[in-house]
Tab-separated table of C-alpha atoms in Angstrom:
chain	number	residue	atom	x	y	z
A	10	UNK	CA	-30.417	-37.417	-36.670
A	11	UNK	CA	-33.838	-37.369	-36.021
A	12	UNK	CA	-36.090	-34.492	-34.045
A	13	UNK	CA	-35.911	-35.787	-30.586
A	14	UNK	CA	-32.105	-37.007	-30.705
A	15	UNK	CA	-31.333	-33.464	-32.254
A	16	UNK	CA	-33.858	-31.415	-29.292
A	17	UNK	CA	-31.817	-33.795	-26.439
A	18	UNK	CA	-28.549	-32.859	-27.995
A	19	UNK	CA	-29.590	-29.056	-27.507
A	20	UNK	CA	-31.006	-29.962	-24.004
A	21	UNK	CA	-27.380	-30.881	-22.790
A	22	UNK	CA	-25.926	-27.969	-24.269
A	23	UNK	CA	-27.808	-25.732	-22.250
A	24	UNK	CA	-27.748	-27.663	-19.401
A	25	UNK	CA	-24.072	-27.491	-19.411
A	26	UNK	CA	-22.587	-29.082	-21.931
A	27	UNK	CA	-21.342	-25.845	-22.811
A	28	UNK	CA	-20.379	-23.660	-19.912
A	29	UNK	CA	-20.485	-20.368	-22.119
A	30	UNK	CA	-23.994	-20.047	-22.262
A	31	UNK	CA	-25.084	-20.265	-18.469
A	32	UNK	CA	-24.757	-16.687	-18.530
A	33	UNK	CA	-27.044	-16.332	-21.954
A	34	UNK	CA	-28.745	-12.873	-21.161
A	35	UNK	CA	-27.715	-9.423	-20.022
A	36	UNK	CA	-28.294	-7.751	-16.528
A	37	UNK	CA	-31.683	-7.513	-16.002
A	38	UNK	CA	-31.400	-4.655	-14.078
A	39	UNK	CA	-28.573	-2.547	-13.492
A	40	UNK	CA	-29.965	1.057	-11.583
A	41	UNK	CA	-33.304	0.047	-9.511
A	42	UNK	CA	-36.269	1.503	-11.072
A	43	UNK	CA	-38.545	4.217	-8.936
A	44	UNK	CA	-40.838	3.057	-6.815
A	45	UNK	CA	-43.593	1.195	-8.299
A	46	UNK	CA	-42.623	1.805	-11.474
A	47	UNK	CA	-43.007	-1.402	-13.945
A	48	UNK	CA	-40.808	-2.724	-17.048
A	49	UNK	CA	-40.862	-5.297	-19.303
A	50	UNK	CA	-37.882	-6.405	-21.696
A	51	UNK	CA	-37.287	-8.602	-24.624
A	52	UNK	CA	-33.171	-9.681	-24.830
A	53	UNK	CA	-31.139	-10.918	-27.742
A	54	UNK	CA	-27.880	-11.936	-27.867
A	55	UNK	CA	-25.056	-14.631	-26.738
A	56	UNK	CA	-21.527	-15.406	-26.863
A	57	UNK	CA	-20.250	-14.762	-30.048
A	58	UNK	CA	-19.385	-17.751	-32.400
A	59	UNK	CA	-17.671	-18.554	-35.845
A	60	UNK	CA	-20.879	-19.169	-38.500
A	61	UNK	CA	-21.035	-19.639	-42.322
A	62	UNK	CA	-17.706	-17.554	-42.659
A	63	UNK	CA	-18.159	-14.864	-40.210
A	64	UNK	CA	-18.935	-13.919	-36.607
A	65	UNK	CA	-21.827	-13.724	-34.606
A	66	UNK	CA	-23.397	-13.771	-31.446
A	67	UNK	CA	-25.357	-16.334	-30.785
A	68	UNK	CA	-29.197	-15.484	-31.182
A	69	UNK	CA	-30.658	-16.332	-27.502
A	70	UNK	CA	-33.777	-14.545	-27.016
A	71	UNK	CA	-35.399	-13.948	-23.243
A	72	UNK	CA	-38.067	-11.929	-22.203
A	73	UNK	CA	-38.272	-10.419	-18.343
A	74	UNK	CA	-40.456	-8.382	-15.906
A	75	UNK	CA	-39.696	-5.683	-13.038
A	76	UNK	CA	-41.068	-3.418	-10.637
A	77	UNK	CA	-39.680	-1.135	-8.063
A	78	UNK	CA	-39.888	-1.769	-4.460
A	79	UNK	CA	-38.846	1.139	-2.817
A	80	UNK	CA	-36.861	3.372	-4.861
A	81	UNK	CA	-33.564	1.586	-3.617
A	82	UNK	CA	-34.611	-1.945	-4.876
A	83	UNK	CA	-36.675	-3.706	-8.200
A	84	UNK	CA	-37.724	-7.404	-8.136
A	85	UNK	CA	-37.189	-8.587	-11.468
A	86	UNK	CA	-37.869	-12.735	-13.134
A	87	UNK	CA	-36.809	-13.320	-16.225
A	88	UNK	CA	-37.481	-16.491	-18.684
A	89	UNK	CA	-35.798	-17.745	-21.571
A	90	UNK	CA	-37.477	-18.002	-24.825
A	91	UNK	CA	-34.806	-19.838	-26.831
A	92	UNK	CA	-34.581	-22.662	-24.565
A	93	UNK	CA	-38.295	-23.142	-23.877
A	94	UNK	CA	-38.130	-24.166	-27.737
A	95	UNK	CA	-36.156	-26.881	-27.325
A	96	UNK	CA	-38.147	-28.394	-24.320
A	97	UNK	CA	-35.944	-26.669	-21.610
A	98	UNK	CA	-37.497	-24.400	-18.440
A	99	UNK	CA	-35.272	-21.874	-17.601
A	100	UNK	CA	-35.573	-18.555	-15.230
A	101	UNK	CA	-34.075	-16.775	-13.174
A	102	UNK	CA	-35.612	-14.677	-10.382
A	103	UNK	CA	-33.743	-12.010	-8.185
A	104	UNK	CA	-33.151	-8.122	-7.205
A	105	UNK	CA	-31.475	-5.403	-7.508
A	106	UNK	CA	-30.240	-2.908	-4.526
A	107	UNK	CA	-28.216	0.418	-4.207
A	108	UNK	CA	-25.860	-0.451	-1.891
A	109	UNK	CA	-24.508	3.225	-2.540
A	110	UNK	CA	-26.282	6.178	-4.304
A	111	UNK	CA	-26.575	9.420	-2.667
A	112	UNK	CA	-28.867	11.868	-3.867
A	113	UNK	CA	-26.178	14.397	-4.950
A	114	UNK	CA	-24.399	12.033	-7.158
A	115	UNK	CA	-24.242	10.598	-10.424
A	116	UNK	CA	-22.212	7.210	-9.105
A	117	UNK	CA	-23.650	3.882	-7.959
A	118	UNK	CA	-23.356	0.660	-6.588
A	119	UNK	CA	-25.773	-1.908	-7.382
A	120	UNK	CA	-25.662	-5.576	-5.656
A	121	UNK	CA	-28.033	-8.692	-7.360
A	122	UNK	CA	-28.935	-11.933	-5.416
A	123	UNK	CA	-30.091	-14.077	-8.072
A	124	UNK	CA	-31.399	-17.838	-8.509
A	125	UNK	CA	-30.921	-19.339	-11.951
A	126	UNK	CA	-33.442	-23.006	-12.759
A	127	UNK	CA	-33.557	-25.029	-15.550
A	128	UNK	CA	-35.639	-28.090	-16.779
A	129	UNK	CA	-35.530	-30.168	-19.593
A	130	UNK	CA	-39.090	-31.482	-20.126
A	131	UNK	CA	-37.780	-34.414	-21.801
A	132	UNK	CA	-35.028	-36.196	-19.828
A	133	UNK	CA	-35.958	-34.231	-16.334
A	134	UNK	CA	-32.637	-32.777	-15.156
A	135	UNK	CA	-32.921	-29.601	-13.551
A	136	UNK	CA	-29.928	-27.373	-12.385
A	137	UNK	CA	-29.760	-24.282	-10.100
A	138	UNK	CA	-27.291	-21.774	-10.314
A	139	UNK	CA	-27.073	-18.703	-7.323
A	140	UNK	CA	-26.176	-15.715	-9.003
A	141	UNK	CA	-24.506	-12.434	-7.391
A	142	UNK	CA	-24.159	-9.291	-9.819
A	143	UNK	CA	-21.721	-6.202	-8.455
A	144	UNK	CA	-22.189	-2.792	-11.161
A	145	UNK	CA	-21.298	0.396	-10.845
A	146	UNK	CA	-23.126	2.910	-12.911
A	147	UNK	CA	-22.848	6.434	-13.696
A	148	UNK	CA	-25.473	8.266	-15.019
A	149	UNK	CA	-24.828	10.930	-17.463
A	150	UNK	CA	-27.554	13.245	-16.461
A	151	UNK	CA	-30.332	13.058	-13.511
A	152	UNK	CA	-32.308	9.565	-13.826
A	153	UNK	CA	-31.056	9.769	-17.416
A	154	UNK	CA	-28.999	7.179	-19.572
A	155	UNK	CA	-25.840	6.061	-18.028
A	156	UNK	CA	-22.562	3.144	-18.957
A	157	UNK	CA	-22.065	0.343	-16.147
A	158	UNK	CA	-19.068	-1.932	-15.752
A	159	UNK	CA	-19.668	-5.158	-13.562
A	160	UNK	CA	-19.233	-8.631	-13.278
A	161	UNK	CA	-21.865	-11.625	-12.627
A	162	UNK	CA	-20.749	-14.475	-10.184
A	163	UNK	CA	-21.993	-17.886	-10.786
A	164	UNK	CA	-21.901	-20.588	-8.461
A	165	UNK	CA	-22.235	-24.497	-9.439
A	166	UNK	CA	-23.875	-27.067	-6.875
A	167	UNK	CA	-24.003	-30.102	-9.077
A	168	UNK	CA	-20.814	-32.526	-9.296
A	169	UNK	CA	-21.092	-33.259	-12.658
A	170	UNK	CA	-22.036	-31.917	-15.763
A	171	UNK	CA	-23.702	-33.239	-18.733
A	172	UNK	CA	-22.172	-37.248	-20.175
A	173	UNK	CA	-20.843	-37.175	-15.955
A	174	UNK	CA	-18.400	-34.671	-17.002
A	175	UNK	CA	-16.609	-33.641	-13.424
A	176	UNK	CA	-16.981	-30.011	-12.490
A	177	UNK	CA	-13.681	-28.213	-12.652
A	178	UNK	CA	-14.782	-24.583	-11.678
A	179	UNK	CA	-17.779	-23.492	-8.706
A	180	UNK	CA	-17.337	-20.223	-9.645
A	181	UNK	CA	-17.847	-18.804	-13.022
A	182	UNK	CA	-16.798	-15.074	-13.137
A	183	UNK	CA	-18.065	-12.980	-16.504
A	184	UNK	CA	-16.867	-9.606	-16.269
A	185	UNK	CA	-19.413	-7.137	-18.542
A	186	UNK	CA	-19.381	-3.482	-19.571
A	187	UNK	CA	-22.679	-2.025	-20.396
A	188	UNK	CA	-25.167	1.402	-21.995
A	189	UNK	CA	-28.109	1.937	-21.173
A	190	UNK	CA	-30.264	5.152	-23.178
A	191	UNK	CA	-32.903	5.905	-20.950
A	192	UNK	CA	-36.129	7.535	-22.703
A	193	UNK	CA	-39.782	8.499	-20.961
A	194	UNK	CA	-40.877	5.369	-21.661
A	195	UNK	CA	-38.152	3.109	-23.140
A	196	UNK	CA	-34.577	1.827	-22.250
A	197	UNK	CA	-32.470	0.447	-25.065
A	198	UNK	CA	-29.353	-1.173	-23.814
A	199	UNK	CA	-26.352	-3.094	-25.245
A	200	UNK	CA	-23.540	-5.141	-23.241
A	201	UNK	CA	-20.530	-6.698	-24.045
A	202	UNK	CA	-19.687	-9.651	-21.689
A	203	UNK	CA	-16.385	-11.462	-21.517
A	204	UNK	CA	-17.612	-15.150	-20.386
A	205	UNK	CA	-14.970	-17.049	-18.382
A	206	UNK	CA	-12.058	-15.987	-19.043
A	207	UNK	CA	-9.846	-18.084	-17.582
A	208	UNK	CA	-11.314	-20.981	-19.400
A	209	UNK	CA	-9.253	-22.479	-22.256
A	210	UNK	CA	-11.981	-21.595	-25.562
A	211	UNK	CA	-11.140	-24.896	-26.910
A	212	UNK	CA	-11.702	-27.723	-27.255
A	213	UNK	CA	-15.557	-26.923	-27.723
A	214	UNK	CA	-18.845	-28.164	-28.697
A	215	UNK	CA	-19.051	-24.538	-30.834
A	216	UNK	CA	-16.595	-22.975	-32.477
A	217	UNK	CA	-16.667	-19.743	-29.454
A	218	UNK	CA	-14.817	-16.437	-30.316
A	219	UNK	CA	-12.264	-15.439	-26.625
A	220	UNK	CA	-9.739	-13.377	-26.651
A	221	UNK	CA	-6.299	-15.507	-26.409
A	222	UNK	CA	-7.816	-18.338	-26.605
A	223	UNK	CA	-9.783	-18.199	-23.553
A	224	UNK	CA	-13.122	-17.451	-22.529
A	225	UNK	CA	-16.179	-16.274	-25.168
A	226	UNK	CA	-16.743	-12.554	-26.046
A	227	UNK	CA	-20.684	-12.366	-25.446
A	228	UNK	CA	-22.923	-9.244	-27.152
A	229	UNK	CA	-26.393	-8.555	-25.993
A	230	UNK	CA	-29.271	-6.122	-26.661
A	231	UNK	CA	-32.114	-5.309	-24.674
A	232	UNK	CA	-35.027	-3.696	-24.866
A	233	UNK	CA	-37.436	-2.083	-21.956
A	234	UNK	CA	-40.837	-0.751	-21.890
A	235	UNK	CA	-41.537	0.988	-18.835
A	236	UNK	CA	-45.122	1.802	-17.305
């Protein structure tokens, strides 16, 4: 196969020849920052999948930027590094607000609006995802580390999918469960997401690790330098 056939085979796997992967980085953000405050993070990570023997997840790299609003809400964009190798444009913009978080407590609800694009710079296509992230978080000590447990909503507008494939769910649910370790200056964070589970695992493109044979177990790690 040569270069370009093998780049426009990758292209339609992320485009959505393979459903698993829309949702191919963690939660950007999870508690809104403080006011002001900025962060940049570097994510790795995917769905996990049978290779050479043994498990792993797939290695999908993304890099994003925040900053608090008001202390209640963060704009955040992230873009995706592993794609852009393969000739493929993809970001994702959004926020995230408290919906509930009184001063006197350790609980919170957080609410996302999110808008995923991709481009493939060969071929043209471009999808658009909206996005809508519910967490709740509890933080283990004031504006310290905390554990989250969520679920990100995805919502298709196209009719088909790559080779005209028909579209046979909108709504693609992926329940996650999440830690964040929250230092001066750094947040390290790992999440565990379970990517559609009620999706028969095969048949498949990649050989995708669900539970029951449904859905993909996804692992992700993520890294944030705050200023």
């Amino acid at each position: 196969m040569c270069i370009r056939d093998s780049n426009l085979a990758i292209i339609l796997f992320i485009l959505g020849a393979a459903s698993f992967i829309q949702s191919c980085a963690p939660s950007r953000v999870v508690r809104p920052f403080e006011k002001n405050q900025k962060a940049i993070s570097a994510s790795l990570g995917g769905p996990l999948i049978g290779f050479a023997g043994t498990t792993i997840p797939m290695p999908l790299t993304s890099l994003s930027y925040a900053q608090g609003v008001t202390d209640n809400v963060t704009l955040f964009g992230g873009f995706h590094t592993t794609a852009m190798l393969y000739g493929v444009v993809q970001t994702d913009i959004g926020a995230c607000v408290n919906v509930y978080h009184p001063d006197s407590s350790k609980f919170g609800i957080s609410f996302n609006p999110v808008l995923n694009f991709a481009f493939d710079t060969w071929e043209g296509n471009k999808r658009i995802w909206p996005e809508i992230d519910i967490n709740a978080y509890w933080e283990f000590k004031n504006k310290g580390s905390f554990m989250y447990i969520g679920a990100s909503n995805w919502f298709e507008l196209s009719n088909n999918k790559a080779h005209d494939e028909k579209i046979e769910h909108r709504w693609l649910f992926n329940p996650h469960l999440g830690y964040t370790y929250s230092r001066k200056k750094w947040n390290y964070n790992i999440e565990m997401k379970y990517l559609l589970p009620y999706k028969e695992t095969f048949p498949n493109v990649v050989d995708y690790r669900g539970i029951n044979g449904n859905g993909a177990v996804g692992l992700y790690f993520n890294f944030t330098r705050k200023f």
